[in-house]
Coordinates of N, CA and C in Angstrom, one line a residue:
Chain A
S1 N 104.1 107.6 100.1 CA 105.5 107.8 99.6 C 106.2 106.5 99.9
Q2 N 107.2 106.2 99.1 CA 108.0 105.0 99.3 C 109.0 105.2 100.4
Q3 N 109.2 104.3 101.3 CA 110.2 104.4 102.3 C 111.4 103.6 101.9
G4 N 111.2 102.4 101.5 CA 112.4 101.6 101.0 C 112.6 101.7 99.5
E5 N 113.8 101.7 99.2 CA 114.2 101.8 97.7 C 115.2 100.6 97.5
E6 N 114.8 99.7 96.6 CA 115.7 98.6 96.3 C 116.7 98.9 95.2
D7 N 117.8 98.3 95.3 CA 118.8 98.5 94.3 C 119.5 97.1 94.1
P8 N 119.7 96.7 92.9 CA 119.3 97.3 91.6 C 117.8 97.0 91.3
Q9 N 117.3 97.7 90.3 CA 115.9 97.4 89.9 C 115.8 96.1 89.3
A10 N 116.8 95.6 88.6 CA 116.8 94.3 87.9 C 118.2 93.7 88.0
L11 N 118.2 92.3 88.2 CA 119.4 91.6 88.3 C 119.3 90.3 87.6
S12 N 120.3 90.0 86.8 CA 120.2 88.7 86.0 C 121.5 88.0 86.3
I13 N 121.4 86.7 86.7 CA 122.6 85.9 87.1 C 122.4 84.5 86.6
Q14 N 123.5 83.7 86.7 CA 123.4 82.3 86.3 C 123.2 81.5 87.6
E15 N 122.5 80.3 87.3 CA 122.3 79.4 88.4 C 123.6 79.1 89.1
G16 N 123.6 79.0 90.4 CA 124.8 78.7 91.2 C 125.5 80.0 91.8
E17 N 125.2 81.1 91.1 CA 125.8 82.3 91.6 C 125.1 82.9 92.8
N18 N 125.7 83.8 93.5 CA 125.0 84.5 94.6 C 124.3 85.8 94.0
A19 N 123.2 86.2 94.6 CA 122.5 87.4 94.3 C 122.4 88.3 95.5
T20 N 122.8 89.5 95.3 CA 122.7 90.5 96.4 C 121.8 91.7 96.0
M21 N 120.8 91.9 96.8 CA 119.9 93.1 96.6 C 120.0 94.0 97.8
N22 N 119.9 95.3 97.6 CA 120.0 96.3 98.6 C 118.8 97.1 98.8
C23 N 118.6 97.6 100.0 CA 117.4 98.4 100.3 C 117.8 99.5 101.2
S24 N 117.5 100.7 100.8 CA 117.7 101.9 101.6 C 116.4 102.5 102.0
Y25 N 116.4 103.1 103.2 CA 115.2 103.7 103.7 C 115.5 105.1 104.4
K26 N 114.5 105.8 104.7 CA 114.7 107.2 105.1 C 114.5 107.5 106.6
T27 N 113.6 106.8 107.2 CA 113.3 107.2 108.6 C 113.6 106.0 109.5
S28 N 113.7 106.2 110.8 CA 114.0 105.1 111.8 C 112.9 104.0 111.7
I29 N 113.3 102.8 112.0 CA 112.4 101.7 111.9 C 112.4 100.8 113.1
N30 N 111.3 100.1 113.3 CA 111.3 99.0 114.3 C 111.8 97.7 113.7
N31 N 111.4 97.4 112.5 CA 112.0 96.2 111.8 C 111.9 96.4 110.3
L32 N 112.6 95.6 109.6 CA 112.6 95.6 108.1 C 112.4 94.1 107.7
Q33 N 111.5 94.0 106.7 CA 111.1 92.7 106.2 C 111.4 92.5 104.7
W34 N 111.7 91.3 104.3 CA 111.9 91.0 102.9 C 110.8 90.1 102.5
Y35 N 110.3 90.4 101.3 CA 109.2 89.5 100.7 C 109.6 89.2 99.3
R36 N 109.0 88.1 98.8 CA 109.2 87.6 97.5 C 107.9 87.5 96.8
Q37 N 107.9 87.9 95.5 CA 106.7 87.8 94.7 C 107.0 87.2 93.3
N38 N 106.4 86.0 93.1 CA 106.4 85.5 91.7 C 105.4 86.2 90.9
S39 N 105.7 86.2 89.6 CA 104.9 87.0 88.7 C 103.4 86.8 88.8
G40 N 102.6 87.8 89.0 CA 101.2 87.7 89.1 C 100.6 87.0 90.3
R41 N 101.5 86.9 91.3 CA 101.0 86.2 92.5 C 101.1 87.1 93.8
G42 N 100.7 86.5 94.9 CA 100.8 87.3 96.1 C 102.2 87.3 96.7
L43 N 102.5 88.1 97.7 CA 103.8 88.1 98.3 C 104.0 87.0 99.3
V44 N 105.2 86.6 99.5 CA 105.6 85.6 100.5 C 106.6 86.2 101.4
H45 N 106.4 86.1 102.7 CA 107.4 86.6 103.6 C 108.6 85.8 103.7
L46 N 109.8 86.4 103.6 CA 111.0 85.7 103.7 C 111.7 85.8 105.0
I47 N 111.9 87.0 105.5 CA 112.7 87.1 106.7 C 112.4 88.5 107.3
L48 N 112.4 88.6 108.6 CA 112.3 89.9 109.4 C 113.5 90.1 110.2
I49 N 114.0 91.3 110.2 CA 115.2 91.7 111.0 C 114.8 92.9 111.8
R50 N 115.0 92.9 113.1 CA 114.6 94.0 114.0 C 115.8 95.0 114.0
S51 N 115.4 96.2 114.5 CA 116.3 97.3 114.4 C 117.6 97.1 115.3
N52 N 117.5 96.2 116.3 CA 118.6 95.9 117.2 C 119.4 94.7 116.7
E53 N 119.1 94.2 115.6 CA 119.8 93.0 115.0 C 120.7 93.5 113.8
R54 N 121.7 92.8 113.6 CA 122.6 93.2 112.5 C 122.6 92.2 111.3
E55 N 122.3 91.0 111.7 CA 122.4 89.9 110.6 C 121.5 88.8 111.0
K56 N 120.8 88.2 110.0 CA 119.9 87.0 110.2 C 120.1 86.1 109.0
H57 N 120.0 84.8 109.3 CA 120.1 83.8 108.3 C 118.8 82.9 108.3
S58 N 118.5 82.5 107.1 CA 117.4 81.5 106.9 C 117.7 80.7 105.7
G59 N 118.1 79.5 105.9 CA 118.5 78.7 104.7 C 119.5 79.3 103.9
R60 N 119.2 79.6 102.6 CA 120.2 80.2 101.7 C 120.1 81.7 101.7
L61 N 119.3 82.3 102.6 CA 119.1 83.7 102.7 C 120.0 84.3 103.8
R62 N 120.6 85.4 103.6 CA 121.3 86.2 104.6 C 120.9 87.6 104.5
V63 N 120.4 88.2 105.6 CA 120.0 89.6 105.6 C 120.9 90.3 106.6
T64 N 121.3 91.5 106.2 CA 122.1 92.4 107.1 C 121.3 93.7 107.2
L65 N 121.5 94.4 108.3 CA 120.9 95.7 108.6 C 121.9 96.6 109.2
D66 N 122.0 97.8 108.6 CA 122.9 98.8 109.1 C 122.1 100.0 109.4
T67 N 121.7 100.2 110.6 CA 120.8 101.3 110.9 C 121.5 102.7 110.8
S68 N 122.8 102.7 111.0 CA 123.5 104.0 110.8 C 123.5 104.5 109.4
K69 N 123.5 103.5 108.4 CA 123.4 103.9 107.0 C 122.0 103.8 106.5
K70 N 121.0 103.4 107.3 CA 119.7 103.1 106.9 C 119.6 102.3 105.7
S71 N 120.2 101.1 105.8 CA 120.2 100.2 104.6 C 120.2 98.8 105.1
S72 N 119.8 97.9 104.2 CA 119.7 96.5 104.4 C 120.1 95.8 103.1
S73 N 120.6 94.6 103.2 CA 120.9 93.8 102.0 C 120.4 92.4 102.2
L74 N 120.0 91.8 101.1 CA 119.5 90.4 101.0 C 120.4 89.7 100.1
L75 N 121.0 88.6 100.7 CA 121.9 87.8 99.9 C 121.3 86.4 99.7
I76 N 121.2 86.0 98.5 CA 120.7 84.6 98.2 C 121.9 83.8 97.6
T77 N 122.3 82.8 98.3 CA 123.5 82.0 97.9 C 123.1 80.9 97.0
A78 N 124.0 80.4 96.2 CA 123.8 79.3 95.3 C 122.4 79.3 94.7
S79 N 122.1 80.4 93.9 CA 120.8 80.6 93.4 C 120.4 79.5 92.4
R80 N 119.0 79.4 92.3 CA 118.4 78.4 91.5 C 117.4 79.1 90.6
A81 N 117.1 78.5 89.5 CA 116.1 79.1 88.5 C 114.8 79.4 89.2
A82 N 114.4 78.6 90.2 CA 113.2 78.8 91.0 C 113.2 80.0 91.8
D83 N 114.4 80.6 92.0 CA 114.5 81.9 92.8 C 114.1 83.1 92.0
T84 N 113.9 82.9 90.7 CA 113.4 84.0 89.8 C 112.1 84.6 90.3
A85 N 112.1 85.9 90.7 CA 111.0 86.5 91.3 C 111.4 88.0 91.5
S86 N 110.4 88.8 92.0 CA 110.7 90.1 92.5 C 110.8 90.1 94.0
Y87 N 111.8 90.8 94.5 CA 112.0 90.9 95.9 C 111.8 92.3 96.4
F88 N 111.0 92.4 97.5 CA 110.7 93.7 98.1 C 111.2 93.8 99.5
C89 N 111.7 94.9 99.9 CA 111.9 95.2 101.3 C 110.7 96.0 101.8
A90 N 110.4 95.9 103.0 CA 109.3 96.6 103.6 C 109.7 97.1 105.0
T91 N 109.4 98.3 105.4 CA 109.9 98.8 106.7 C 108.6 99.1 107.6
N92 N 108.8 98.8 108.8 CA 107.8 99.1 109.9 C 108.4 100.1 110.7
S93 N 107.8 101.3 110.7 CA 108.4 102.5 111.4 C 107.9 102.7 112.8
G94 N 107.1 101.8 113.3 CA 106.7 101.8 114.7 C 105.7 102.7 115.1
G95 N 105.8 104.0 114.9 CA 104.8 105.0 115.3 C 103.4 104.6 114.8
S96 N 103.3 104.4 113.6 CA 102.1 103.8 113.0 C 102.4 102.4 112.8
N97 N 102.3 101.6 113.9 CA 102.8 100.3 113.9 C 102.2 99.3 113.0
Y98 N 101.0 99.6 112.5 CA 100.3 98.8 111.6 C 101.0 98.7 110.3
K99 N 101.7 99.7 109.9 CA 102.0 100.0 108.5 C 103.3 99.4 108.1
L100 N 103.3 98.7 107.0 CA 104.5 98.3 106.2 C 104.6 99.2 105.0
T101 N 105.8 99.8 104.8 CA 106.0 100.6 103.6 C 106.9 99.9 102.7
F102 N 106.4 99.6 101.5 CA 107.2 98.7 100.5 C 108.0 99.6 99.5
G103 N 109.1 99.0 99.1 CA 109.9 99.6 98.0 C 109.3 99.1 96.7
K104 N 110.0 99.5 95.6 CA 109.5 99.1 94.3 C 110.0 97.7 93.8
G105 N 110.9 97.2 94.5 CA 111.4 95.8 94.3 C 112.6 95.7 93.4
T106 N 113.2 94.5 93.5 CA 114.3 94.1 92.6 C 113.8 92.9 91.8
L107 N 113.8 92.9 90.5 CA 113.4 91.7 89.7 C 114.7 90.9 89.5
L108 N 114.7 89.7 90.1 CA 115.8 88.8 89.9 C 115.5 87.7 88.9
T109 N 116.4 87.5 88.0 CA 116.2 86.5 87.0 C 117.4 85.6 87.1
V110 N 117.2 84.3 87.4 CA 118.3 83.3 87.5 C 118.2 82.4 86.3
N111 N 119.2 82.4 85.5 CA 119.2 81.7 84.2 C 119.8 80.3 84.4
P112 N 119.1 79.3 83.9 CA 119.6 77.9 84.1 C 120.9 77.6 83.3
Chain B
D1 N 92.9 73.6 105.0 CA 94.1 74.4 104.8 C 93.9 75.8 105.4
G2 N 94.9 76.3 106.1 CA 94.9 77.7 106.5 C 95.4 78.6 105.5
G3 N 94.8 79.8 105.4 CA 95.4 80.8 104.5 C 94.4 81.9 104.2
I4 N 94.8 82.7 103.2 CA 94.0 83.8 102.8 C 93.5 83.6 101.3
T5 N 92.2 83.7 101.1 CA 91.7 83.6 99.8 C 91.1 84.9 99.3
Q6 N 91.3 85.1 98.0 CA 90.8 86.3 97.3 C 90.0 85.9 96.1
S7 N 88.9 86.5 95.9 CA 88.1 86.2 94.7 C 87.4 87.4 94.2
P8 N 87.2 87.5 92.8 CA 87.7 86.5 91.9 C 89.2 86.8 91.6
K9 N 89.8 86.0 90.8 CA 91.2 86.2 90.4 C 91.3 87.3 89.4
Y10 N 90.4 87.3 88.4 CA 90.3 88.4 87.4 C 88.9 89.0 87.5
L11 N 88.9 90.3 87.3 CA 87.6 91.0 87.4 C 87.6 92.1 86.3
F12 N 86.5 92.2 85.6 CA 86.4 93.2 84.6 C 85.2 94.1 85.0
R13 N 85.4 95.4 84.8 CA 84.3 96.3 85.2 C 84.2 97.4 84.2
K14 N 83.0 97.8 84.0 CA 82.7 99.0 83.1 C 82.9 100.2 83.9
E15 N 83.3 101.3 83.2 CA 83.4 102.6 83.9 C 82.1 103.0 84.5
G16 N 82.2 103.5 85.7 CA 81.0 104.0 86.4 C 80.3 103.0 87.3
Q17 N 80.9 101.8 87.3 CA 80.3 100.7 88.1 C 81.1 100.5 89.4
N18 N 80.5 100.2 90.5 CA 81.2 99.8 91.7 C 81.4 98.3 91.6
V19 N 82.5 97.9 92.3 CA 82.8 96.4 92.3 C 83.4 96.1 93.6
T20 N 83.1 94.9 94.2 CA 83.6 94.5 95.5 C 84.5 93.3 95.3
L21 N 85.7 93.4 95.9 CA 86.6 92.3 95.9 C 86.6 91.6 97.3
S22 N 86.6 90.3 97.2 CA 86.5 89.5 98.4 C 87.8 89.1 99.0
C23 N 87.9 89.1 100.3 CA 89.1 88.6 101.0 C 88.7 87.9 102.3
E24 N 89.1 86.6 102.4 CA 88.7 85.8 103.5 C 90.0 85.1 104.1
Q25 N 90.1 85.1 105.4 CA 91.2 84.4 106.1 C 90.7 83.5 107.2
N26 N 91.3 82.3 107.3 CA 91.0 81.4 108.4 C 92.2 81.2 109.3
L27 N 93.0 82.2 109.4 CA 94.2 82.2 110.2 C 94.0 82.7 111.6
N28 N 92.8 83.2 111.9 CA 92.5 83.8 113.2 C 93.3 85.0 113.5
H29 N 93.6 85.7 112.4 CA 94.4 87.0 112.5 C 93.5 88.1 112.8
D30 N 94.0 89.0 113.7 CA 93.2 90.2 114.0 C 93.3 91.3 112.9
A31 N 94.4 91.5 112.4 CA 94.7 92.6 111.5 C 94.6 92.1 110.0
M32 N 94.0 93.0 109.2 CA 93.9 92.7 107.7 C 94.1 94.0 107.0
Y33 N 94.6 93.9 105.7 CA 95.1 95.0 104.9 C 94.6 94.8 103.5
W34 N 94.5 96.0 102.8 CA 94.3 96.0 101.4 C 95.4 96.8 100.7
Y35 N 96.1 96.3 99.7 CA 97.1 97.0 99.0 C 96.7 97.1 97.5
R36 N 97.3 98.1 96.8 CA 97.2 98.2 95.4 C 98.6 98.1 94.8
Q37 N 98.8 97.4 93.7 CA 100.1 97.3 93.1 C 99.9 97.6 91.6
D38 N 100.6 98.6 91.1 CA 100.7 98.9 89.7 C 101.9 98.3 89.1
P39 N 101.9 98.1 87.7 CA 103.0 97.5 87.1 C 104.4 98.1 87.4
G40 N 105.3 97.2 87.8 CA 106.7 97.7 88.1 C 106.8 98.5 89.4
Q41 N 105.7 98.5 90.2 CA 105.7 99.3 91.4 C 105.6 98.4 92.7
G42 N 105.9 99.0 93.8 CA 105.7 98.4 95.1 C 104.2 98.4 95.5
L43 N 103.9 98.1 96.7 CA 102.6 98.0 97.2 C 102.2 99.3 97.9
R44 N 101.0 99.8 97.7 CA 100.5 101.0 98.4 C 99.3 100.6 99.2
L45 N 99.3 101.0 100.5 CA 98.2 100.7 101.4 C 97.0 101.5 101.1
I46 N 95.8 100.7 101.0 CA 94.5 101.4 100.8 C 93.8 101.6 102.1
Y47 N 93.5 100.5 102.7 CA 92.9 100.5 104.0 C 93.5 99.4 104.9
Y48 N 93.3 99.5 106.2 CA 93.7 98.4 107.1 C 92.7 98.3 108.3
S49 N 92.7 97.2 108.9 CA 91.8 97.0 110.0 C 92.6 96.2 111.1
Q50 N 92.6 96.8 112.3 CA 93.3 96.1 113.4 C 92.5 95.2 114.1
I51 N 91.1 95.3 114.0 CA 90.2 94.5 114.8 C 88.8 94.6 114.2
V52 N 88.0 93.7 114.5 CA 86.6 93.7 113.9 C 85.9 95.0 114.2
N53 N 85.1 95.4 113.3 CA 84.3 96.7 113.4 C 85.2 97.9 113.5
D54 N 86.4 97.8 113.1 CA 87.3 99.0 113.1 C 88.2 99.0 111.8
F55 N 88.4 100.1 111.2 CA 89.3 100.2 110.1 C 89.7 101.6 109.9
Q56 N 90.9 101.8 109.3 CA 91.5 103.1 109.0 C 92.0 103.2 107.6
K57 N 92.0 104.5 107.1 CA 92.5 104.8 105.8 C 94.0 104.6 105.7
G58 N 94.4 104.1 104.6 CA 95.9 104.0 104.3 C 96.3 105.3 103.5
D59 N 97.3 105.0 102.6 CA 97.8 106.2 101.9 C 97.0 106.6 100.7
I60 N 96.2 105.6 100.1 CA 95.4 105.9 98.9 C 94.0 105.5 99.0
A61 N 93.3 105.9 100.1 CA 91.9 105.4 100.3 C 90.8 106.1 99.4
E62 N 91.1 107.2 98.8 CA 90.1 107.8 98.0 C 89.6 107.0 96.9
G63 N 88.2 106.8 96.9 CA 87.6 106.0 95.8 C 87.4 104.6 96.2
Y64 N 87.8 104.2 97.4 CA 87.6 102.9 98.0 C 86.8 102.9 99.3
S65 N 86.2 101.8 99.6 CA 85.5 101.6 100.9 C 85.7 100.2 101.3
V66 N 85.6 100.0 102.7 CA 85.8 98.6 103.2 C 84.8 98.4 104.4
S67 N 84.7 97.2 104.8 CA 83.9 96.9 106.0 C 84.6 95.8 106.7
R68 N 84.4 95.6 108.0 CA 85.0 94.5 108.8 C 84.0 94.1 109.8
E69 N 83.0 93.4 109.3 CA 81.9 92.9 110.2 C 82.2 91.6 110.9
K70 N 83.1 90.8 110.2 CA 83.6 89.6 110.8 C 85.1 89.5 110.8
K71 N 85.6 88.8 111.7 CA 87.1 88.7 111.8 C 87.7 88.1 110.6
E72 N 87.0 87.2 109.9 CA 87.5 86.4 108.8 C 87.5 87.2 107.5
S73 N 86.7 88.3 107.4 CA 86.4 88.8 106.1 C 86.6 90.3 106.1
F74 N 87.2 90.8 105.0 CA 87.5 92.2 104.8 C 87.3 92.6 103.4
P75 N 86.1 92.8 102.9 CA 85.9 93.1 101.5 C 86.2 94.5 101.2
L76 N 86.7 94.7 100.0 CA 87.0 96.0 99.4 C 86.1 96.4 98.3
T77 N 85.5 97.6 98.3 CA 84.7 98.1 97.2 C 85.4 99.2 96.5
V78 N 85.6 99.0 95.2 CA 86.2 100.0 94.4 C 85.0 100.8 93.8
T79 N 84.9 102.0 94.1 CA 83.7 102.8 93.7 C 84.0 103.5 92.4
S80 N 83.0 104.1 91.8 CA 83.1 104.8 90.5 C 83.9 106.1 90.7
A81 N 84.2 106.5 92.0 CA 84.9 107.7 92.3 C 86.4 107.5 92.1
Q82 N 86.8 106.2 92.1 CA 88.3 105.9 91.9 C 88.6 106.1 90.4
K83 N 89.5 107.1 90.2 CA 89.7 107.5 88.8 C 90.5 106.6 88.0
N84 N 91.4 105.8 88.6 CA 92.2 104.9 87.8 C 92.3 103.5 88.5
P85 N 91.2 102.7 88.4 CA 91.1 101.5 89.3 C 91.8 100.3 88.7
T86 N 92.2 100.3 87.5 CA 92.9 99.2 86.9 C 94.2 98.9 87.6
A87 N 94.3 97.7 88.3 CA 95.5 97.4 89.1 C 95.4 96.0 89.6
F88 N 96.4 95.6 90.3 CA 96.4 94.3 91.0 C 96.2 94.6 92.5
Y89 N 95.2 93.9 93.0 CA 94.8 94.2 94.4 C 95.2 93.0 95.3
L90 N 95.9 93.3 96.4 CA 96.4 92.3 97.3 C 95.8 92.5 98.7
C91 N 95.3 91.4 99.3 CA 94.8 91.4 100.7 C 95.9 90.7 101.5
A92 N 96.0 91.2 102.7 CA 97.0 90.5 103.7 C 96.4 90.5 105.1
S93 N 97.0 89.6 105.9 CA 96.6 89.6 107.3 C 97.8 89.4 108.2
S94 N 97.7 89.7 109.4 CA 98.7 89.5 110.4 C 98.1 89.2 111.8
V95 N 98.9 88.5 112.6 CA 98.3 88.2 113.9 C 97.9 89.5 114.6
L96 N 98.8 90.4 114.7 CA 98.5 91.8 115.2 C 99.1 92.8 114.2
A97 N 98.6 94.0 114.3 CA 99.1 95.1 113.4 C 100.6 95.2 113.6
G98 N 101.3 95.3 112.5 CA 102.7 95.5 112.6 C 103.5 94.2 112.5
D99 N 102.8 93.0 112.7 CA 103.5 91.8 112.5 C 103.8 91.4 111.1
T100 N 104.5 90.3 110.9 CA 104.6 89.7 109.5 C 103.3 89.6 108.9
Q101 N 103.2 89.9 107.6 CA 101.9 89.9 106.9 C 101.9 88.7 106.0
Y102 N 100.7 88.1 105.8 CA 100.5 86.9 105.0 C 99.5 87.4 103.9
F103 N 99.9 87.1 102.6 CA 99.2 87.6 101.5 C 98.3 86.6 100.8
G104 N 97.2 87.1 100.3 CA 96.4 86.3 99.4 C 97.0 86.3 98.0
P105 N 96.4 85.6 97.0 CA 96.9 85.5 95.7 C 96.6 86.7 94.8
G106 N 95.8 87.6 95.2 CA 95.5 88.8 94.5 C 94.3 88.7 93.5
T107 N 93.8 89.9 93.2 CA 92.7 90.0 92.2 C 93.2 91.1 91.2
R108 N 93.1 90.7 89.9 CA 93.5 91.7 88.9 C 92.2 92.3 88.4
L109 N 92.1 93.6 88.6 CA 90.9 94.4 88.2 C 91.2 95.2 86.9
T110 N 90.4 95.0 85.9 CA 90.5 95.8 84.7 C 89.2 96.6 84.4
V111 N 89.4 97.8 84.2 CA 88.2 98.7 83.9 C 88.2 98.9 82.4
L112 N 87.0 98.5 81.8 CA 86.9 98.6 80.3 C 86.3 99.9 79.9

């Protein structure tokens, strides 16, 4: 079963704009991770945020985590056409520590 | 170069045939994983291995088998018992189970 659910399913913006994607999950977590997938390719890890963290930054990426609402958001600032991809959140629930549970993803299209 | 390789990139199989997908990593990671991705969907865990000579079923193991005889290699066999095998298969590895995962480029399997 899916743990994380991304919202929106698809997002289309112009270059230079910011893109925000949200992820909601159902059970408590050890950490939450965001991955990116270009069409037909493997996933690339973007950022990991632990359950005791509220915000992390990496370059143009900003991730927030609200464990009380069981939600996370990924913000990409000053988007570029090369950011066009699907973005997935994945949760690590700890008890079965090996396991990442992925959402269905948000398809981001950045128009030049 | 360090990384994860999967072969072949595209694979075609006739119904009733078993087929083996290759996954090799030279990252010295202990944990390895196999996922299945269907169009517009997230990833679902098939099998995972935390250490050599050990592996466990994931969420959708029926119709699949794996082995982990070497640290570097984690081949996946799609058997004729898998009712709907056409999908994109992704292999991943991590230093330890539960850590950030690094993905291969994927194998697209089509059953004719």
